[in-house]
PDB file of C-alpha atoms in Angstrom:
ATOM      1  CA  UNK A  29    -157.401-186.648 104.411  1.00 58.00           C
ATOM      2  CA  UNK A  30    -158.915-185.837 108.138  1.00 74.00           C
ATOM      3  CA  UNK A  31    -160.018-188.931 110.475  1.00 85.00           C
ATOM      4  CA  UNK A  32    -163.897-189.126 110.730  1.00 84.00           C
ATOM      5  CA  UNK A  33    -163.232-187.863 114.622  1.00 90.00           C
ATOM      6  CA  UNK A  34    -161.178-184.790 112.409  1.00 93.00           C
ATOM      7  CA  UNK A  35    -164.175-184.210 110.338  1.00 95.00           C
ATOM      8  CA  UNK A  36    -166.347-184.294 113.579  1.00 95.00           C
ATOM      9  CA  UNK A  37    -164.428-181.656 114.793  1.00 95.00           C
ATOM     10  CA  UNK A  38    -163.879-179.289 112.164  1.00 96.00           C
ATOM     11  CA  UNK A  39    -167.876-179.319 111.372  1.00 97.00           C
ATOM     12  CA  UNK A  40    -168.684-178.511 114.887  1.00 96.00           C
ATOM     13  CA  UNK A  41    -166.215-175.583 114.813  1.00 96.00           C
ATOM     14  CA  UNK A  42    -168.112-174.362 111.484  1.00 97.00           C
ATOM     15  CA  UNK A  43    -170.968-174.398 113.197  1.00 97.00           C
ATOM     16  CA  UNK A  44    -170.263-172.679 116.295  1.00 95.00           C
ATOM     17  CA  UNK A  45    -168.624-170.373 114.815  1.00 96.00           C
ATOM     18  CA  UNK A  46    -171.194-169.691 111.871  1.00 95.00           C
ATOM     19  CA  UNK A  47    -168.356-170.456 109.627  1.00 96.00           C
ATOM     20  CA  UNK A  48    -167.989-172.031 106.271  1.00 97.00           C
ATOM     21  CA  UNK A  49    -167.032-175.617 106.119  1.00 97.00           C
ATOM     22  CA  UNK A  50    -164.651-174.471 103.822  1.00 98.00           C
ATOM     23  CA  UNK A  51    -162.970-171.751 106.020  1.00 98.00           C
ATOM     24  CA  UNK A  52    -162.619-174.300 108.486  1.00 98.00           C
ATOM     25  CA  UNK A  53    -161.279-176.935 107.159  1.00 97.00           C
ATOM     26  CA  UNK A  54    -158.127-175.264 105.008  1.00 97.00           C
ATOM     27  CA  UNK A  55    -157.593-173.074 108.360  1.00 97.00           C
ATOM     28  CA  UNK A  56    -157.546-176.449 110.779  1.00 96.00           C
ATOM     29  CA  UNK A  57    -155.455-178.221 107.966  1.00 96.00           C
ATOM     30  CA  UNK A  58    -153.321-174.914 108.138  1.00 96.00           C
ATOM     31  CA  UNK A  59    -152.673-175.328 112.059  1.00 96.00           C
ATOM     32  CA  UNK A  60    -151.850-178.947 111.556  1.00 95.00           C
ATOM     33  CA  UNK A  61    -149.373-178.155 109.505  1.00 95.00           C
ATOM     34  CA  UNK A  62    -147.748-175.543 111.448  1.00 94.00           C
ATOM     35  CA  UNK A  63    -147.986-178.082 114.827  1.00 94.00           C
ATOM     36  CA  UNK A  64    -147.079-181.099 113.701  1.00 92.00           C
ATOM     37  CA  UNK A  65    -143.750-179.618 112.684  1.00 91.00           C
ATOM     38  CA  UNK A  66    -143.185-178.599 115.855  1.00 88.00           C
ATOM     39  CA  UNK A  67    -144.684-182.015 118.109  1.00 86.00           C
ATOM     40  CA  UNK A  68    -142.955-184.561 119.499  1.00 88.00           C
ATOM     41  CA  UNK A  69    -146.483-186.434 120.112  1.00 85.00           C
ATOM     42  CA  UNK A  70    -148.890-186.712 117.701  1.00 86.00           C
ATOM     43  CA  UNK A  71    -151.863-187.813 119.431  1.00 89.00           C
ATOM     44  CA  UNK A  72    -153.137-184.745 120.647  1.00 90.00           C
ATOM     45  CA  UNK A  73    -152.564-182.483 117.460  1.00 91.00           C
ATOM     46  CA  UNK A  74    -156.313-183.002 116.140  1.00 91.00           C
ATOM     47  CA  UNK A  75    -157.524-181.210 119.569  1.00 91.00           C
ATOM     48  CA  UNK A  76    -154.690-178.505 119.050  1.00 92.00           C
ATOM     49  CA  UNK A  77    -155.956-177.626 116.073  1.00 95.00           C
ATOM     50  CA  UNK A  78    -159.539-177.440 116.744  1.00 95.00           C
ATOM     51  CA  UNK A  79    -158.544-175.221 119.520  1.00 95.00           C
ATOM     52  CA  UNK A  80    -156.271-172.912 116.834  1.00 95.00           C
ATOM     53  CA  UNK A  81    -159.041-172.588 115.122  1.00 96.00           C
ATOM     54  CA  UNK A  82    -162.443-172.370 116.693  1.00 95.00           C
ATOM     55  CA  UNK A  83    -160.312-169.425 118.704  1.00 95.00           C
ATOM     56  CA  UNK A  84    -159.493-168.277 115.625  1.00 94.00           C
ATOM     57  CA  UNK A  85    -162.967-167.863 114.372  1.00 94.00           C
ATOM     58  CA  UNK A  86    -164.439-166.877 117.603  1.00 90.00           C
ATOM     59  CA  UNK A  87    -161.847-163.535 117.317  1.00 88.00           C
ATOM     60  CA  UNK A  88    -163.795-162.887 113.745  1.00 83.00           C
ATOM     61  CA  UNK A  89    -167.483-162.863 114.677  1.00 74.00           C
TER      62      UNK A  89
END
């Protein structure tokens, strides 16, 4: 379940990027995954995975 500050995020990365909410939100879940393994500090994950992603989407269109 994403924070409301999460949410915030992934739905302004859908929409910059012309992207399904859908798309978005398994892909940012996807790069929290993968980062959180790897972190020592948690509080800055939600930002690392915005930036995963909206990059990510940005490559595609």
């Amino acid at each position: 379940m994403h924070t409301q500050s999460q949410k915030e995020l992934i739905e302004k990365i859908a929409e910059q990027t012309d992207t399904p909410l859908r798309d978005v939100e398994d892909a940012f879940q996807e790069a929290w995954n993968d980062l959180k393994q790897e972190a020592r500090f948690h509080d800055f994950l939600p930002l690392l995975a915005a930036k995963r992603v909206s990059e990510r989407f940005r490559k595609l269109h």
